[in-house]
Amino acid sequence: MLEKSFEPCDAFIGVNLGTDLSNMPSPTQVVALLKAQNIRQVRLFDADRAMLLALANTGIQVIVSVPNEQLLGIGQSNATAANWVARNVIAHVPATNITSIAVGSEVLTALPNAGPILVSALKFIHSALVAANLDSQIRVSTPHSSSIILDSFPPSQAFFNRTWDPVMVPLLKFLQSTGSYLMLNVYPYYDYMQSNGVIPLDYALFRPLPPTKEAVDANTLLHYTNVFDAVVDAAYFAMSYLNFTNIPIVVTESGWPSKGDSSEPDATLENANTYNSNLIRHVLNNTGTPKHPGIAVSTYIYELYNEDMRPGSVSEKNWGLFDSNGEPVYILHLTGAGTVLANDTTNQTFCVAKDGADRKMLQAALDWACGPGRVDCSPLLQGKPCYEPNNVAAHATYAFNAYFQKMAKSPGTCDFKGVATITTTDPSHSSCIFPGSAGRNRTIVNGTSLAPSSNSTVSGCHSQYIHHVVSFTFTSSVIIGNFRFSAVGKLAFITRFCVPPTGGELRGGQGLRRTYTVGQRAVVSTAP
């Protein structure tokens, strides 16, 4: 039985490294980011020599790949395969910790004409490793799209597309005989998008579900709380249908895009953050799946960087955890989940104004943060520590960050209609200490400076307020349970503006679009 054949081990989270960036970081910079984020496993889509040299002596475990365009040559020639291994593997080990070779990528769906020689390619690569006495430390496999699994729910009825039985049966025999694993790409985002509303978003994002909302496999009575587990178990059942019950699974790709076009409304920062944060926690706690609880399903997140040069839809370019400059696209919610990618467990993340942002947009966002946002903007008054430099961008940076820290760095609280961005560089300067800055003379609670309560006044303004009634139109959408409630109407509130020093400028920003956050949902309002 599978449970007895598998050796329990700790699951890990790795990342895929795509290189279709207009400003691709150098291999040294890539490795520095991997180290800083405590990423110990990385998958390369090729076997780039410079990258492999940069990874030498780091201990980072590396999957190198045979690109699809080289597959036919390798699958038809043992000598070609041996030359590839000599050049791309033997030349780099043991300094570079190569642990696996991925032969092609989603070959059966992306390059079906190469299907008949796929197993030959794996065997030729493995033979070269045997000759070099490396077969015990380097596994050989090939990543599959989960679309080769048909009728994936309920998982107990799943089976591989029978068209590919002539490939899958010898492939699984090879994996079994060499002690390798099935490489599987699992994308709940696409399952959700293609389900026409059948799959709930919460089920795709690993969000908690009440027992009545869990999916139950009627044949096994196993309960499924997320798409990821259901797909992995479907693969296990599909293998068992072919009488293979002792081959583990490694998920070579999974993730969620942070941006999409109008046809992809759920490709958002918040959903990407939710999915990847929950995925990391789910994998690292060694939960396993309902079919095989406690059996590790190690996973590589797709991907490390946003690839702005990838062809296709907007979402294709926005799967990354980081921009090319190393700044996180969003801050993962990983407190208590270990150290890998836990870039929100330190105090060193800040919200700042974007370079080159529109001045009027900055002014409007600054007005909101220091007014309805209830940020303590007193350090920006003349004579106070953060008054200089006296310009909108600098003052907006302070106000944006104060709000971001006040809201515990929640998703959507560092956007301000696109004029703000997250950075790991502390913007404090001279005697101007920003909220959230570590080791400063201020009270820190869970990495967040104590902010005014909802019923407190903005300190530093004393009695110098102009009470100004502002009426905004608004469109808001709120999700409660499985229902979405939308409303359009008027929102009136009293804003408190500090009276500036003599000769200063009263900042009102009326008539400008302004973005603010209610809970974790962005609301855009326009003054009439």
JSON list of N, CA, C and O in Angstrom, two decimals, residues 27 31 34 40-44 46-65 85 87-101 129 134 137-138:
[
{"chain": "A", "resi": 27, "resn": "PRO", "atom": "N", "xyz": [22.64, 36.69, -12.13]},
{"chain": "A", "resi": 27, "resn": "PRO", "atom": "CA", "xyz": [22.60, 35.48, -11.30]},
{"chain": "A", "resi": 27, "resn": "PRO", "atom": "C", "xyz": [22.99, 35.72, -9.85]},
{"chain": "A", "resi": 27, "resn": "PRO", "atom": "O", "xyz": [22.40, 35.15, -8.93]},
{"chain": "A", "resi": 31, "resn": "VAL", "atom": "N", "xyz": [20.54, 34.91, -6.63]},
{"chain": "A", "resi": 31, "resn": "VAL", "atom": "CA", "xyz": [20.95, 34.08, -5.50]},
{"chain": "A", "resi": 31, "resn": "VAL", "atom": "C", "xyz": [20.86, 34.86, -4.20]},
{"chain": "A", "resi": 31, "resn": "VAL", "atom": "O", "xyz": [20.45, 34.32, -3.16]},
{"chain": "A", "resi": 34, "resn": "LEU", "atom": "N", "xyz": [17.27, 34.77, -3.18]},
{"chain": "A", "resi": 34, "resn": "LEU", "atom": "CA", "xyz": [16.92, 33.44, -2.68]},
{"chain": "A", "resi": 34, "resn": "LEU", "atom": "C", "xyz": [17.41, 33.27, -1.24]},
{"chain": "A", "resi": 34, "resn": "LEU", "atom": "O", "xyz": [16.69, 32.77, -0.37]},
{"chain": "A", "resi": 40, "resn": "ARG", "atom": "N", "xyz": [15.29, 27.52, -0.31]},
{"chain": "A", "resi": 40, "resn": "ARG", "atom": "CA", "xyz": [16.33, 26.49, -0.39]},
{"chain": "A", "resi": 40, "resn": "ARG", "atom": "C", "xyz": [16.13, 25.56, -1.57]},
{"chain": "A", "resi": 40, "resn": "ARG", "atom": "O", "xyz": [16.90, 24.62, -1.76]},
{"chain": "A", "resi": 41, "resn": "GLN", "atom": "N", "xyz": [15.08, 25.77, -2.35]},
{"chain": "A", "resi": 41, "resn": "GLN", "atom": "CA", "xyz": [14.81, 24.93, -3.53]},
{"chain": "A", "resi": 41, "resn": "GLN", "atom": "C", "xyz": [14.40, 25.84, -4.69]},
{"chain": "A", "resi": 41, "resn": "GLN", "atom": "O", "xyz": [13.54, 26.71, -4.53]},
{"chain": "A", "resi": 42, "resn": "VAL", "atom": "N", "xyz": [14.99, 25.62, -5.84]},
{"chain": "A", "resi": 42, "resn": "VAL", "atom": "CA", "xyz": [14.67, 26.44, -7.01]},
{"chain": "A", "resi": 42, "resn": "VAL", "atom": "C", "xyz": [14.64, 25.54, -8.25]},
{"chain": "A", "resi": 42, "resn": "VAL", "atom": "O", "xyz": [15.41, 24.58, -8.36]},
{"chain": "A", "resi": 43, "resn": "ARG", "atom": "N", "xyz": [13.71, 25.84, -9.13]},
{"chain": "A", "resi": 43, "resn": "ARG", "atom": "CA", "xyz": [13.62, 25.12, -10.40]},
{"chain": "A", "resi": 43, "resn": "ARG", "atom": "C", "xyz": [13.97, 26.06, -11.53]},
{"chain": "A", "resi": 43, "resn": "ARG", "atom": "O", "xyz": [13.37, 27.13, -11.68]},
{"chain": "A", "resi": 44, "resn": "LEU", "atom": "N", "xyz": [14.94, 25.66, -12.33]},
{"chain": "A", "resi": 44, "resn": "LEU", "atom": "CA", "xyz": [15.33, 26.42, -13.52]},
{"chain": "A", "resi": 44, "resn": "LEU", "atom": "C", "xyz": [14.63, 25.80, -14.73]},
{"chain": "A", "resi": 44, "resn": "LEU", "atom": "O", "xyz": [14.49, 24.57, -14.81]},
{"chain": "A", "resi": 46, "resn": "ASP", "atom": "N", "xyz": [15.87, 25.80, -17.60]},
{"chain": "A", "resi": 46, "resn": "ASP", "atom": "CA", "xyz": [16.94, 25.37, -18.49]},
{"chain": "A", "resi": 46, "resn": "ASP", "atom": "C", "xyz": [18.10, 24.93, -17.60]},
{"chain": "A", "resi": 46, "resn": "ASP", "atom": "O", "xyz": [17.87, 24.53, -16.45]},
{"chain": "A", "resi": 47, "resn": "ALA", "atom": "N", "xyz": [19.30, 25.04, -18.09]},
{"chain": "A", "resi": 47, "resn": "ALA", "atom": "CA", "xyz": [20.48, 24.71, -17.28]},
{"chain": "A", "resi": 47, "resn": "ALA", "atom": "C", "xyz": [21.52, 25.80, -17.51]},
{"chain": "A", "resi": 47, "resn": "ALA", "atom": "O", "xyz": [22.68, 25.51, -17.86]},
{"chain": "A", "resi": 48, "resn": "ASP", "atom": "N", "xyz": [21.10, 27.03, -17.31]},
{"chain": "A", "resi": 48, "resn": "ASP", "atom": "CA", "xyz": [21.97, 28.19, -17.58]},
{"chain": "A", "resi": 48, "resn": "ASP", "atom": "C", "xyz": [23.26, 28.10, -16.77]},
{"chain": "A", "resi": 48, "resn": "ASP", "atom": "O", "xyz": [23.23, 27.98, -15.54]},
{"chain": "A", "resi": 49, "resn": "ARG", "atom": "N", "xyz": [24.37, 28.17, -17.47]},
{"chain": "A", "resi": 49, "resn": "ARG", "atom": "CA", "xyz": [25.67, 27.97, -16.82]},
{"chain": "A", "resi": 49, "resn": "ARG", "atom": "C", "xyz": [25.95, 29.04, -15.77]},
{"chain": "A", "resi": 49, "resn": "ARG", "atom": "O", "xyz": [26.41, 28.73, -14.66]},
{"chain": "A", "resi": 50, "resn": "ALA", "atom": "N", "xyz": [25.69, 30.30, -16.10]},
{"chain": "A", "resi": 50, "resn": "ALA", "atom": "CA", "xyz": [25.97, 31.38, -15.15]},
{"chain": "A", "resi": 50, "resn": "ALA", "atom": "C", "xyz": [25.14, 31.23, -13.89]},
{"chain": "A", "resi": 50, "resn": "ALA", "atom": "O", "xyz": [25.62, 31.47, -12.77]},
{"chain": "A", "resi": 51, "resn": "MET", "atom": "N", "xyz": [23.89, 30.81, -14.06]},
{"chain": "A", "resi": 51, "resn": "MET", "atom": "CA", "xyz": [23.02, 30.64, -12.90]},
{"chain": "A", "resi": 51, "resn": "MET", "atom": "C", "xyz": [23.51, 29.47, -12.04]},
{"chain": "A", "resi": 51, "resn": "MET", "atom": "O", "xyz": [23.52, 29.55, -10.81]},
{"chain": "A", "resi": 52, "resn": "LEU", "atom": "N", "xyz": [23.91, 28.39, -12.68]},
{"chain": "A", "resi": 52, "resn": "LEU", "atom": "CA", "xyz": [24.39, 27.23, -11.93]},
{"chain": "A", "resi": 52, "resn": "LEU", "atom": "C", "xyz": [25.70, 27.55, -11.20]},
{"chain": "A", "resi": 52, "resn": "LEU", "atom": "O", "xyz": [25.92, 27.07, -10.08]},
{"chain": "A", "resi": 53, "resn": "LEU", "atom": "N", "xyz": [26.55, 28.36, -11.81]},
{"chain": "A", "resi": 53, "resn": "LEU", "atom": "CA", "xyz": [27.78, 28.77, -11.13]},
{"chain": "A", "resi": 53, "resn": "LEU", "atom": "C", "xyz": [27.48, 29.66, -9.92]},
{"chain": "A", "resi": 53, "resn": "LEU", "atom": "O", "xyz": [28.10, 29.56, -8.87]},
{"chain": "A", "resi": 54, "resn": "ALA", "atom": "N", "xyz": [26.49, 30.56, -10.08]},
{"chain": "A", "resi": 54, "resn": "ALA", "atom": "CA", "xyz": [26.13, 31.44, -8.96]},
{"chain": "A", "resi": 54, "resn": "ALA", "atom": "C", "xyz": [25.53, 30.66, -7.80]},
{"chain": "A", "resi": 54, "resn": "ALA", "atom": "O", "xyz": [25.64, 31.05, -6.64]},
{"chain": "A", "resi": 55, "resn": "LEU", "atom": "N", "xyz": [24.87, 29.53, -8.11]},
{"chain": "A", "resi": 55, "resn": "LEU", "atom": "CA", "xyz": [24.25, 28.70, -7.08]},
{"chain": "A", "resi": 55, "resn": "LEU", "atom": "C", "xyz": [25.24, 27.78, -6.40]},
{"chain": "A", "resi": 55, "resn": "LEU", "atom": "O", "xyz": [24.90, 27.12, -5.40]},
{"chain": "A", "resi": 56, "resn": "ALA", "atom": "N", "xyz": [26.46, 27.72, -6.91]},
{"chain": "A", "resi": 56, "resn": "ALA", "atom": "CA", "xyz": [27.47, 26.83, -6.34]},
{"chain": "A", "resi": 56, "resn": "ALA", "atom": "C", "xyz": [27.78, 27.21, -4.90]},
{"chain": "A", "resi": 56, "resn": "ALA", "atom": "O", "xyz": [27.80, 28.40, -4.54]},
{"chain": "A", "resi": 57, "resn": "ASN", "atom": "N", "xyz": [27.98, 26.21, -4.07]},
{"chain": "A", "resi": 57, "resn": "ASN", "atom": "CA", "xyz": [28.37, 26.39, -2.67]},
{"chain": "A", "resi": 57, "resn": "ASN", "atom": "C", "xyz": [27.35, 27.14, -1.83]},
{"chain": "A", "resi": 57, "resn": "ASN", "atom": "O", "xyz": [27.68, 27.70, -0.78]},
{"chain": "A", "resi": 58, "resn": "THR", "atom": "N", "xyz": [26.10, 27.15, -2.27]},
{"chain": "A", "resi": 58, "resn": "THR", "atom": "CA", "xyz": [25.02, 27.77, -1.47]},
{"chain": "A", "resi": 58, "resn": "THR", "atom": "C", "xyz": [24.19, 26.71, -0.75]},
{"chain": "A", "resi": 58, "resn": "THR", "atom": "O", "xyz": [23.47, 27.04, 0.19]},
{"chain": "A", "resi": 59, "resn": "GLY", "atom": "N", "xyz": [24.27, 25.47, -1.20]},
{"chain": "A", "resi": 59, "resn": "GLY", "atom": "CA", "xyz": [23.44, 24.42, -0.64]},
{"chain": "A", "resi": 59, "resn": "GLY", "atom": "C", "xyz": [22.02, 24.40, -1.17]},
{"chain": "A", "resi": 59, "resn": "GLY", "atom": "O", "xyz": [21.25, 23.49, -0.87]},
{"chain": "A", "resi": 60, "resn": "ILE", "atom": "N", "xyz": [21.65, 25.41, -1.96]},
{"chain": "A", "resi": 60, "resn": "ILE", "atom": "CA", "xyz": [20.30, 25.47, -2.52]},
{"chain": "A", "resi": 60, "resn": "ILE", "atom": "C", "xyz": [20.09, 24.30, -3.47]},
{"chain": "A", "resi": 60, "resn": "ILE", "atom": "O", "xyz": [20.92, 24.04, -4.35]},
{"chain": "A", "resi": 61, "resn": "GLN", "atom": "N", "xyz": [18.99, 23.58, -3.28]},
{"chain": "A", "resi": 61, "resn": "GLN", "atom": "CA", "xyz": [18.69, 22.43, -4.13]},
{"chain": "A", "resi": 61, "resn": "GLN", "atom": "C", "xyz": [18.11, 22.91, -5.46]},
{"chain": "A", "resi": 61, "resn": "GLN", "atom": "O", "xyz": [17.21, 23.76, -5.47]},
{"chain": "A", "resi": 62, "resn": "VAL", "atom": "N", "xyz": [18.61, 22.35, -6.55]},
{"chain": "A", "resi": 62, "resn": "VAL", "atom": "CA", "xyz": [18.29, 22.87, -7.88]},
{"chain": "A", "resi": 62, "resn": "VAL", "atom": "C", "xyz": [17.70, 21.78, -8.77]},
{"chain": "A", "resi": 62, "resn": "VAL", "atom": "O", "xyz": [18.23, 20.67, -8.84]},
{"chain": "A", "resi": 63, "resn": "ILE", "atom": "N", "xyz": [16.57, 22.11, -9.41]},
{"chain": "A", "resi": 63, "resn": "ILE", "atom": "CA", "xyz": [16.08, 21.31, -10.53]},
{"chain": "A", "resi": 63, "resn": "ILE", "atom": "C", "xyz": [16.55, 22.00, -11.81]},
{"chain": "A", "resi": 63, "resn": "ILE", "atom": "O", "xyz": [16.26, 23.19, -12.02]},
{"chain": "A", "resi": 64, "resn": "VAL", "atom": "N", "xyz": [17.28, 21.28, -12.64]},
{"chain": "A", "resi": 64, "resn": "VAL", "atom": "CA", "xyz": [17.63, 21.79, -13.96]},
{"chain": "A", "resi": 64, "resn": "VAL", "atom": "C", "xyz": [16.69, 21.14, -14.96]},
{"chain": "A", "resi": 64, "resn": "VAL", "atom": "O", "xyz": [16.15, 20.06, -14.72]},
{"chain": "A", "resi": 65, "resn": "SER", "atom": "N", "xyz": [16.51, 21.79, -16.10]},
{"chain": "A", "resi": 65, "resn": "SER", "atom": "CA", "xyz": [15.51, 21.32, -17.07]},
{"chain": "A", "resi": 65, "resn": "SER", "atom": "C", "xyz": [16.09, 21.17, -18.46]},
{"chain": "A", "resi": 65, "resn": "SER", "atom": "O", "xyz": [16.94, 21.96, -18.89]},
{"chain": "A", "resi": 85, "resn": "VAL", "atom": "N", "xyz": [24.07, 15.85, -20.21]},
{"chain": "A", "resi": 85, "resn": "VAL", "atom": "CA", "xyz": [24.33, 15.63, -18.78]},
{"chain": "A", "resi": 85, "resn": "VAL", "atom": "C", "xyz": [25.75, 16.05, -18.43]},
{"chain": "A", "resi": 85, "resn": "VAL", "atom": "O", "xyz": [25.99, 16.68, -17.38]},
{"chain": "A", "resi": 87, "resn": "ARG", "atom": "N", "xyz": [27.63, 18.32, -19.83]},
{"chain": "A", "resi": 87, "resn": "ARG", "atom": "CA", "xyz": [27.79, 19.77, -19.91]},
{"chain": "A", "resi": 87, "resn": "ARG", "atom": "C", "xyz": [26.99, 20.51, -18.83]},
{"chain": "A", "resi": 87, "resn": "ARG", "atom": "O", "xyz": [27.46, 21.52, -18.28]},
{"chain": "A", "resi": 88, "resn": "ASN", "atom": "N", "xyz": [25.80, 20.02, -18.53]},
{"chain": "A", "resi": 88, "resn": "ASN", "atom": "CA", "xyz": [24.89, 20.78, -17.68]},
{"chain": "A", "resi": 88, "resn": "ASN", "atom": "C", "xyz": [24.73, 20.25, -16.26]},
{"chain": "A", "resi": 88, "resn": "ASN", "atom": "O", "xyz": [24.14, 20.92, -15.42]},
{"chain": "A", "resi": 89, "resn": "VAL", "atom": "N", "xyz": [25.26, 19.06, -16.01]},
{"chain": "A", "resi": 89, "resn": "VAL", "atom": "CA", "xyz": [25.13, 18.48, -14.66]},
{"chain": "A", "resi": 89, "resn": "VAL", "atom": "C", "xyz": [26.50, 18.13, -14.09]},
{"chain": "A", "resi": 89, "resn": "VAL", "atom": "O", "xyz": [26.92, 18.68, -13.08]},
{"chain": "A", "resi": 90, "resn": "ILE", "atom": "N", "xyz": [27.18, 17.22, -14.76]},
{"chain": "A", "resi": 90, "resn": "ILE", "atom": "CA", "xyz": [28.47, 16.74, -14.23]},
{"chain": "A", "resi": 90, "resn": "ILE", "atom": "C", "xyz": [29.45, 17.89, -14.05]},
{"chain": "A", "resi": 90, "resn": "ILE", "atom": "O", "xyz": [30.23, 17.92, -13.08]},
{"chain": "A", "resi": 91, "resn": "ALA", "atom": "N", "xyz": [29.42, 18.86, -14.93]},
{"chain": "A", "resi": 91, "resn": "ALA", "atom": "CA", "xyz": [30.34, 20.00, -14.85]},
{"chain": "A", "resi": 91, "resn": "ALA", "atom": "C", "xyz": [30.09, 20.87, -13.62]},
{"chain": "A", "resi": 91, "resn": "ALA", "atom": "O", "xyz": [30.95, 21.68, -13.25]},
{"chain": "A", "resi": 92, "resn": "HIS", "atom": "N", "xyz": [28.94, 20.70, -12.98]},
{"chain": "A", "resi": 92, "resn": "HIS", "atom": "CA", "xyz": [28.58, 21.61, -11.87]},
{"chain": "A", "resi": 92, "resn": "HIS", "atom": "C", "xyz": [28.47, 20.93, -10.52]},
{"chain": "A", "resi": 92, "resn": "HIS", "atom": "O", "xyz": [28.50, 21.62, -9.49]},
{"chain": "A", "resi": 93, "resn": "VAL", "atom": "N", "xyz": [28.31, 19.63, -10.48]},
{"chain": "A", "resi": 93, "resn": "VAL", "atom": "CA", "xyz": [28.22, 18.95, -9.18]},
{"chain": "A", "resi": 93, "resn": "VAL", "atom": "C", "xyz": [29.63, 18.53, -8.75]},
{"chain": "A", "resi": 93, "resn": "VAL", "atom": "O", "xyz": [30.49, 18.30, -9.61]},
{"chain": "A", "resi": 94, "resn": "PRO", "atom": "N", "xyz": [29.86, 18.46, -7.43]},
{"chain": "A", "resi": 94, "resn": "PRO", "atom": "CA", "xyz": [28.91, 18.64, -6.33]},
{"chain": "A", "resi": 94, "resn": "PRO", "atom": "C", "xyz": [28.78, 20.08, -5.83]},
{"chain": "A", "resi": 94, "resn": "PRO", "atom": "O", "xyz": [27.97, 20.32, -4.93]},
{"chain": "A", "resi": 95, "resn": "ALA", "atom": "N", "xyz": [29.56, 21.01, -6.39]},
{"chain": "A", "resi": 95, "resn": "ALA", "atom": "CA", "xyz": [29.50, 22.38, -5.87]},
{"chain": "A", "resi": 95, "resn": "ALA", "atom": "C", "xyz": [28.07, 22.93, -5.93]},
{"chain": "A", "resi": 95, "resn": "ALA", "atom": "O", "xyz": [27.59, 23.55, -4.98]},
{"chain": "A", "resi": 96, "resn": "THR", "atom": "N", "xyz": [27.41, 22.70, -7.06]},
{"chain": "A", "resi": 96, "resn": "THR", "atom": "CA", "xyz": [26.00, 23.09, -7.19]},
{"chain": "A", "resi": 96, "resn": "THR", "atom": "C", "xyz": [25.14, 21.87, -6.86]},
{"chain": "A", "resi": 96, "resn": "THR", "atom": "O", "xyz": [25.34, 20.79, -7.43]},
{"chain": "A", "resi": 97, "resn": "ASN", "atom": "N", "xyz": [24.19, 22.06, -5.97]},
{"chain": "A", "resi": 97, "resn": "ASN", "atom": "CA", "xyz": [23.42, 20.94, -5.43]},
{"chain": "A", "resi": 97, "resn": "ASN", "atom": "C", "xyz": [22.23, 20.61, -6.34]},
{"chain": "A", "resi": 97, "resn": "ASN", "atom": "O", "xyz": [21.08, 20.90, -6.03]},
{"chain": "A", "resi": 98, "resn": "ILE", "atom": "N", "xyz": [22.53, 19.99, -7.48]},
{"chain": "A", "resi": 98, "resn": "ILE", "atom": "CA", "xyz": [21.49, 19.59, -8.42]},
{"chain": "A", "resi": 98, "resn": "ILE", "atom": "C", "xyz": [20.85, 18.30, -7.89]},
{"chain": "A", "resi": 98, "resn": "ILE", "atom": "O", "xyz": [21.53, 17.30, -7.68]},
{"chain": "A", "resi": 99, "resn": "THR", "atom": "N", "xyz": [19.54, 18.35, -7.68]},
{"chain": "A", "resi": 99, "resn": "THR", "atom": "CA", "xyz": [18.85, 17.20, -7.10]},
{"chain": "A", "resi": 99, "resn": "THR", "atom": "C", "xyz": [17.90, 16.51, -8.08]},
{"chain": "A", "resi": 99, "resn": "THR", "atom": "O", "xyz": [17.51, 15.37, -7.85]},
{"chain": "A", "resi": 100, "resn": "SER", "atom": "N", "xyz": [17.50, 17.22, -9.14]},
{"chain": "A", "resi": 100, "resn": "SER", "atom": "CA", "xyz": [16.56, 16.63, -10.09]},
{"chain": "A", "resi": 100, "resn": "SER", "atom": "C", "xyz": [16.79, 17.20, -11.49]},
{"chain": "A", "resi": 100, "resn": "SER", "atom": "O", "xyz": [17.31, 18.33, -11.64]},
{"chain": "A", "resi": 101, "resn": "ILE", "atom": "N", "xyz": [16.38, 16.43, -12.47]},
{"chain": "A", "resi": 101, "resn": "ILE", "atom": "CA", "xyz": [16.36, 16.90, -13.86]},
{"chain": "A", "resi": 101, "resn": "ILE", "atom": "C", "xyz": [14.93, 16.76, -14.37]},
{"chain": "A", "resi": 101, "resn": "ILE", "atom": "O", "xyz": [14.35, 15.68, -14.34]},
{"chain": "A", "resi": 129, "resn": "LEU", "atom": "N", "xyz": [23.44, 9.52, -15.94]},
{"chain": "A", "resi": 129, "resn": "LEU", "atom": "CA", "xyz": [23.67, 9.71, -14.50]},
{"chain": "A", "resi": 129, "resn": "LEU", "atom": "C", "xyz": [24.23, 8.46, -13.87]},
{"chain": "A", "resi": 129, "resn": "LEU", "atom": "O", "xyz": [25.11, 8.52, -13.00]},
{"chain": "A", "resi": 134, "resn": "LEU", "atom": "N", "xyz": [25.81, 9.21, -10.40]},
{"chain": "A", "resi": 134, "resn": "LEU", "atom": "CA", "xyz": [25.01, 10.28, -9.81]},
{"chain": "A", "resi": 134, "resn": "LEU", "atom": "C", "xyz": [23.53, 9.92, -9.69]},
{"chain": "A", "resi": 134, "resn": "LEU", "atom": "O", "xyz": [22.73, 10.73, -9.23]},
{"chain": "A", "resi": 137, "resn": "GLN", "atom": "N", "xyz": [21.58, 10.34, -6.31]},
{"chain": "A", "resi": 137, "resn": "GLN", "atom": "CA", "xyz": [21.34, 11.66, -5.73]},
{"chain": "A", "resi": 137, "resn": "GLN", "atom": "C", "xyz": [20.56, 12.60, -6.65]},
{"chain": "A", "resi": 137, "resn": "GLN", "atom": "O", "xyz": [20.08, 13.65, -6.20]},
{"chain": "A", "resi": 138, "resn": "ILE", "atom": "N", "xyz": [20.41, 12.25, -7.93]},
{"chain": "A", "resi": 138, "resn": "ILE", "atom": "CA", "xyz": [19.69, 13.11, -8.86]},
{"chain": "A", "resi": 138, "resn": "ILE", "atom": "C", "xyz": [18.55, 12.32, -9.49]},
{"chain": "A", "resi": 138, "resn": "ILE", "atom": "O", "xyz": [18.78, 11.30, -10.15]}
]
